[in-house]
CSV table of C-alpha atoms in Angstrom, one decimal:
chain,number,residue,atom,x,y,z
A,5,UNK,CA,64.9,116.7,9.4
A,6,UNK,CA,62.2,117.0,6.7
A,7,UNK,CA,60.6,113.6,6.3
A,8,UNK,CA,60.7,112.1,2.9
A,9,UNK,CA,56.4,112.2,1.6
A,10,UNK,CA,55.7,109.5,-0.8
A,11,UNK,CA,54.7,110.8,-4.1
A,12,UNK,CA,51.1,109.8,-4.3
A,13,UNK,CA,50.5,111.1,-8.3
A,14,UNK,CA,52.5,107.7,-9.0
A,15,UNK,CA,50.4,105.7,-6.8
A,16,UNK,CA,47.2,107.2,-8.1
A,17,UNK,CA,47.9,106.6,-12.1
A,18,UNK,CA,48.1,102.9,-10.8
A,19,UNK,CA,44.8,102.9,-9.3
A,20,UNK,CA,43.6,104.3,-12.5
A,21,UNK,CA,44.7,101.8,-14.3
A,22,UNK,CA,43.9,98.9,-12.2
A,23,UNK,CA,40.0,100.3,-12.1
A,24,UNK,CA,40.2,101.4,-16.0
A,25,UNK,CA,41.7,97.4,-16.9
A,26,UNK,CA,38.7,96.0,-14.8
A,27,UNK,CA,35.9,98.3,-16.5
A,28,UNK,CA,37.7,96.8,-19.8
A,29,UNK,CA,37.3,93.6,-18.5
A,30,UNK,CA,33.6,93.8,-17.6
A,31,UNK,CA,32.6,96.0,-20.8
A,32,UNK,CA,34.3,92.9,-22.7
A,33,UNK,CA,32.1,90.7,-20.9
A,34,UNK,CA,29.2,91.8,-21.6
A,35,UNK,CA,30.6,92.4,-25.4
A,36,UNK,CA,30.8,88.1,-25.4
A,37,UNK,CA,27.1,87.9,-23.7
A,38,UNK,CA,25.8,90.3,-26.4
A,39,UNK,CA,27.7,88.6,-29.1
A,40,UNK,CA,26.4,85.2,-28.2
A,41,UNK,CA,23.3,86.4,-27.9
A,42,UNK,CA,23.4,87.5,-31.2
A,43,UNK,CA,24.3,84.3,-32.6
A,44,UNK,CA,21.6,82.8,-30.8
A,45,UNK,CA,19.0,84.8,-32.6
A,46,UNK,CA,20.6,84.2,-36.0
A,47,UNK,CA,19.7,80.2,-35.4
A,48,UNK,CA,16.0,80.7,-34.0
A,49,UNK,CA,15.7,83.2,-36.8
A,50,UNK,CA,17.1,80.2,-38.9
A,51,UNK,CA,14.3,77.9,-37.3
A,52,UNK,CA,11.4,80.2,-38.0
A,53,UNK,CA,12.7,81.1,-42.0
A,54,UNK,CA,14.1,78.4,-43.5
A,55,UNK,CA,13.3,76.4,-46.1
A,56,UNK,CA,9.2,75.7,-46.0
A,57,UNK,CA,7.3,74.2,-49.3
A,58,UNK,CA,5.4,76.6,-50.6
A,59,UNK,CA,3.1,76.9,-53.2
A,60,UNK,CA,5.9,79.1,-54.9
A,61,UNK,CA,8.5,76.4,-54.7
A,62,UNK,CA,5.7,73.6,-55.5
A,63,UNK,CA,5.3,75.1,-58.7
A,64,UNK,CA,8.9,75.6,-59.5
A,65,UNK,CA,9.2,71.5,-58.7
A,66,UNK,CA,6.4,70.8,-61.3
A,67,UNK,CA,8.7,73.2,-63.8
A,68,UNK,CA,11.6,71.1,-63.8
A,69,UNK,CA,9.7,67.5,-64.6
A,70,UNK,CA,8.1,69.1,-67.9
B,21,UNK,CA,14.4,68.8,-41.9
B,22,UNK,CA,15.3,69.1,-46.0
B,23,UNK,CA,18.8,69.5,-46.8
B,24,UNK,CA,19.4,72.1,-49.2
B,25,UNK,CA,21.3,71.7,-52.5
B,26,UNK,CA,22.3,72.5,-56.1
B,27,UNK,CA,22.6,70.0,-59.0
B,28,UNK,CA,23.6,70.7,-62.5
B,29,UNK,CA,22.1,68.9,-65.1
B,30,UNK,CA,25.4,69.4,-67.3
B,31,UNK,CA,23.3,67.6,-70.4
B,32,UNK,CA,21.0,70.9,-70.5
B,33,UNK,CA,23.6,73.4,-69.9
B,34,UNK,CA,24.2,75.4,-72.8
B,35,UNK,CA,26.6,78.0,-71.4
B,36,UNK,CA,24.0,81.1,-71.3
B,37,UNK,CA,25.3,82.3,-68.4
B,38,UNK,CA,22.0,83.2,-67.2
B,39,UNK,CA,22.6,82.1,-63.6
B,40,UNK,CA,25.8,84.5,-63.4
B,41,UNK,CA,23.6,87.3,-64.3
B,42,UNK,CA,20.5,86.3,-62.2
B,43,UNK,CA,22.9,85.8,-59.0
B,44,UNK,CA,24.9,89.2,-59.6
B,45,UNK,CA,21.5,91.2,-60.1
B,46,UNK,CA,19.9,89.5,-57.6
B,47,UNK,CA,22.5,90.1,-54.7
B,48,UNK,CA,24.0,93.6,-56.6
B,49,UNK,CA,23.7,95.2,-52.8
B,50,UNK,CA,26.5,92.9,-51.7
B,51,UNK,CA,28.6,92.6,-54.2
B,52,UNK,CA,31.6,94.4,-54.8
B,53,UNK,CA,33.7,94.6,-58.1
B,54,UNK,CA,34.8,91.6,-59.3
B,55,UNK,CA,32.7,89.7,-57.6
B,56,UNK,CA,30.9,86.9,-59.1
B,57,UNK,CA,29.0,84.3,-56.7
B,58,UNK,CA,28.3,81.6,-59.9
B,59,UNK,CA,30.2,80.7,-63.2
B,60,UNK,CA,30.2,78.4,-65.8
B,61,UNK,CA,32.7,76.1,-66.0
B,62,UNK,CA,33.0,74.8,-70.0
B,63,UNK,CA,35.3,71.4,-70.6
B,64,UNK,CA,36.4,70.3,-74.1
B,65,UNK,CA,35.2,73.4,-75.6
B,66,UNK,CA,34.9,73.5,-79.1
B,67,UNK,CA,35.4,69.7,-79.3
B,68,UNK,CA,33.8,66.7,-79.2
B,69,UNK,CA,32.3,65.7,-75.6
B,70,UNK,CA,31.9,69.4,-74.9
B,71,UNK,CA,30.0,69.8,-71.4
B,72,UNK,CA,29.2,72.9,-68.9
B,73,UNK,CA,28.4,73.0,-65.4
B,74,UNK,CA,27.4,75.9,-63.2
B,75,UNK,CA,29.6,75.8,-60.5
B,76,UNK,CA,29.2,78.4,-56.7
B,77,UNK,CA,29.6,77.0,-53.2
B,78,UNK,CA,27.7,73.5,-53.1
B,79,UNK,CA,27.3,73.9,-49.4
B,80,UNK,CA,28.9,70.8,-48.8
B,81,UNK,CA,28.0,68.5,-45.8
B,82,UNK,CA,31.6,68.4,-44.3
B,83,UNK,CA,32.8,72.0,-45.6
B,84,UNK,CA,36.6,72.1,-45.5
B,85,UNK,CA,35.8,75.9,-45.3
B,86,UNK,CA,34.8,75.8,-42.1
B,87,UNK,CA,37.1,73.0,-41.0
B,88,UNK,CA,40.2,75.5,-41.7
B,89,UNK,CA,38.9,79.2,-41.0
B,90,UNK,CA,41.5,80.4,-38.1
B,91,UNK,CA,38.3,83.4,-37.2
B,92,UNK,CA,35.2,80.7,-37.0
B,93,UNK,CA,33.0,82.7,-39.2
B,94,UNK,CA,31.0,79.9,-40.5
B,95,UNK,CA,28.4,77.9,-39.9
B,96,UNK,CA,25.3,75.7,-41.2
B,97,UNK,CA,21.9,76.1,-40.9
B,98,UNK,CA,19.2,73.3,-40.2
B,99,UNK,CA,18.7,73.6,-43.5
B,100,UNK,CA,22.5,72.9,-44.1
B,101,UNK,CA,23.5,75.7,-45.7
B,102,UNK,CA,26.9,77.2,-45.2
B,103,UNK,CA,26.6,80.3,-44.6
B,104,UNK,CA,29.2,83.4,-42.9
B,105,UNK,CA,29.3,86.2,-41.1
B,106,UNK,CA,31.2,88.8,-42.9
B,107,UNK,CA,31.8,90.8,-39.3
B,108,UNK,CA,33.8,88.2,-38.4
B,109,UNK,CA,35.9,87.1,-41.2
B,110,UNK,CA,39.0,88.6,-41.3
B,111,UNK,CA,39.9,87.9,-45.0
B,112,UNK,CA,43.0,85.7,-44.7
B,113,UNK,CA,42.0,83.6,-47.4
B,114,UNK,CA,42.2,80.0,-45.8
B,115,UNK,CA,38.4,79.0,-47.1
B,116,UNK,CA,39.9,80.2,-51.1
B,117,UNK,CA,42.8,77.2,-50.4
B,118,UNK,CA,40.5,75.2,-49.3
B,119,UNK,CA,37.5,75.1,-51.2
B,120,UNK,CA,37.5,72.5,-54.1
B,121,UNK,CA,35.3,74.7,-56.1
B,122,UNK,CA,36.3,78.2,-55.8
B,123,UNK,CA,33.7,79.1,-54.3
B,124,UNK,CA,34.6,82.0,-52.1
B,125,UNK,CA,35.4,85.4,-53.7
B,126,UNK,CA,37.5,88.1,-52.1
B,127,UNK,CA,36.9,91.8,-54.0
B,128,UNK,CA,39.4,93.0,-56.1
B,129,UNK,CA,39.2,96.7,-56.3
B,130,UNK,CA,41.2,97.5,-53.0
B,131,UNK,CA,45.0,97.7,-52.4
B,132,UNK,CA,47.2,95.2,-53.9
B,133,UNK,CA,47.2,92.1,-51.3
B,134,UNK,CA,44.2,93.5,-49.5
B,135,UNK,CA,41.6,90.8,-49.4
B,136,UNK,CA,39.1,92.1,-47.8
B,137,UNK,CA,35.6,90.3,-46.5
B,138,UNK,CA,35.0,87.0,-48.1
B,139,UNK,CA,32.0,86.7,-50.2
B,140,UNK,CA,30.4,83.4,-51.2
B,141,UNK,CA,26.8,82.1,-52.5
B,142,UNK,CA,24.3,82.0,-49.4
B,143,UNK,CA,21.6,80.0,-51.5
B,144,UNK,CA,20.0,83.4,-51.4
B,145,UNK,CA,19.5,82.7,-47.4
B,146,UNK,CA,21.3,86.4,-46.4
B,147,UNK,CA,23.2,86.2,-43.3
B,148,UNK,CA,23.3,86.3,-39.9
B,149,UNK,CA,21.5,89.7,-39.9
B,150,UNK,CA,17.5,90.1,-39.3
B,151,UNK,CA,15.6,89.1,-42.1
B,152,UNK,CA,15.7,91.6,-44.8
B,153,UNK,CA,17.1,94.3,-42.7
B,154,UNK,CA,19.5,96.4,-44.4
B,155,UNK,CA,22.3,95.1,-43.1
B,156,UNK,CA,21.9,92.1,-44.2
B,157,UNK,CA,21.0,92.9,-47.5
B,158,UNK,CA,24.6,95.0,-47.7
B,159,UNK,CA,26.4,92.4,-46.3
B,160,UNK,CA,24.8,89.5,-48.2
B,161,UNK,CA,22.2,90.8,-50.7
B,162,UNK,CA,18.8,88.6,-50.9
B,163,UNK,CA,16.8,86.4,-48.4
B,164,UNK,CA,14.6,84.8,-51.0
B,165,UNK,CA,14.7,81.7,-48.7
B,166,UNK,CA,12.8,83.4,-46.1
B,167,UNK,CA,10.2,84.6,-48.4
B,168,UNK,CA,9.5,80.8,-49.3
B,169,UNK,CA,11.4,80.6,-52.5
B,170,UNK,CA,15.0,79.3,-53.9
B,171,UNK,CA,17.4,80.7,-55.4
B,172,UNK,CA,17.5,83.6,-58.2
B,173,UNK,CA,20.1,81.3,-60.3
B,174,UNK,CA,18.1,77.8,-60.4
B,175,UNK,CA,14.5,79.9,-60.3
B,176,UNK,CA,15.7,81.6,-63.8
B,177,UNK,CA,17.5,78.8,-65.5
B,178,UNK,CA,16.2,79.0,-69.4
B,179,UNK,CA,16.7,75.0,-69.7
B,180,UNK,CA,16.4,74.4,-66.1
B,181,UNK,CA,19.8,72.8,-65.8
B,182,UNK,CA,20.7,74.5,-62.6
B,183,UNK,CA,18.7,72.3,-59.7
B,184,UNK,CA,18.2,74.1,-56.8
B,185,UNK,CA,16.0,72.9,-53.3
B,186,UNK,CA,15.3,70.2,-51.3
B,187,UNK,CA,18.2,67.3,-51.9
B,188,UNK,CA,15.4,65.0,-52.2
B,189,UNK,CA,13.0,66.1,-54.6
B,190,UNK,CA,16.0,67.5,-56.4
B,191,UNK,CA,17.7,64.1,-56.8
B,192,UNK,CA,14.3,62.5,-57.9
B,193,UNK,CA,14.1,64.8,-60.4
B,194,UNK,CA,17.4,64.0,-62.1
B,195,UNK,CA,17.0,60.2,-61.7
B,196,UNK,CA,13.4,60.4,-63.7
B,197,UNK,CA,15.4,63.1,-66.2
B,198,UNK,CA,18.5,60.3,-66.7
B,199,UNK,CA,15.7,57.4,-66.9
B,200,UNK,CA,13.8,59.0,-69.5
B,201,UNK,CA,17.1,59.5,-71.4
B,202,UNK,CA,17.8,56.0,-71.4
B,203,UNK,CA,20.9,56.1,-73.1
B,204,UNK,CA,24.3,55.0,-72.1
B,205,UNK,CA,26.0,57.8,-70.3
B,206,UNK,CA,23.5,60.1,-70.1
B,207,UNK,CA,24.1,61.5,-66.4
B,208,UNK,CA,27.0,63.0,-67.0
B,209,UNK,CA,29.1,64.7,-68.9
């Protein structure tokens, strides 16, 4: 009697996907780190930029009191 | 740490709409059709009492914008300025409903009911992006605040209505305007 062989195309398209979902899963990941990583450098860029007297602004002060 | 903010001075608005000019050729890069950052809002026109006030987002302390945007595109800077990042809006609209002012603006050249990527005033503070990198100057034209200046629209006010900068120095300003008025009623309208 022929023994029955499992049909191992089906098992590997599972493995496939199991490895694919966890590459997902890590290249998300890193997707979060690099986001947040952006949104870090939008606030320091936001402490080194923002507003600062200058004489620019000094003199547009003085403008509005005349 | 200043706090950023407009004031109007509705006494010395005469309705030019210089400001709406200044901030649409100022920020032209971002701005799609339709799209106007500032306007002037005129009561009792034509009659007696007649006022105007430049009106765009007043970057408010508690922004109900923020409070109610499903996609968390907002936030302030230490400057408190309410600023957004357009890569993260998703155009539903909520800020519009919410605003008391109008202030966000959704283009209006695309598809009927297509929104699109909410545009506001950023007190001329661009975005998110690097400074004066072309993206942000696509996304949300001018970074005049980096460069150590204030806004196009209170910078180029004929009358200097528009008040513009440190909430401070701005408020000073307007109290020494309304005492030298001396008259009853004189701060507003």
């Amino acid at each position: 009697m022929k023994k029955q062989q499992p049909d191992l195309s089906r098992r590997s398209l599972l493995k496939t996907l199991t490895v694919g979902s966890a590459a997902t899963a890590v290249v998300a990941a890193s997707g979060i780190s690099v986001a947040h990583a952006k949104e870090g450098n939008a606030v320091s860029k936001q402490n080194k930029d923002g507003y600062h007297e200058t004489a620019h602004i000094r003199a547009y002060y003085n403008s509005l009191r005349s | 740490m200043a706090t950023l903010k407009f004031l109007c001075d509705t006494k010395r608005c005469i309705e030019c709409n210089g400001c709406v000019t200044a901030c649409k050729n100022e920020n032209a890069s971002a701005l799609e059709w339709g799209i106007n950052r500032r306007r002037v809002v005129t009561i009792n026109d034509g009659k007696q009492g007649e006022a105007s006030i430049s009106v765009a987002c007043m970057h408010c302390d508690d922004a109900p914008c923020m409070a109610v945007c499903p996609a968390n595109c907002f936030y302030k800077t230490e400057d408190g300025l309410v600023l957004h990042n357009k890569d993260t809006c998703i155009g539903c609209g909520y800020c519009l409903y919410a605003c008391p002012f109008g202030a966000p603006q959704f283009p209006k050249s695309g598809a009927f009911g297509a929104r699109g990527k909410m545009d506001k005033c950023t007190f001329c503070a661009g975005g998110p992006e690097e400074n004066h990198s072309e993206a942000e100057m696509k996304k949300y034209g001018s970074n005049r605040i980096a460069e150590g200046k204030l806004p196009m629209c209170a910078e180029l006010c004929a009358t200097k209505s528009l008040l513009a900068g440190d909430a401070d120095v701005v408020s000073a300003i307007f109290r020494e305007r309304v005492a030298y008025r001396g008259a009853k009623n004189a701060a507003w309208g």
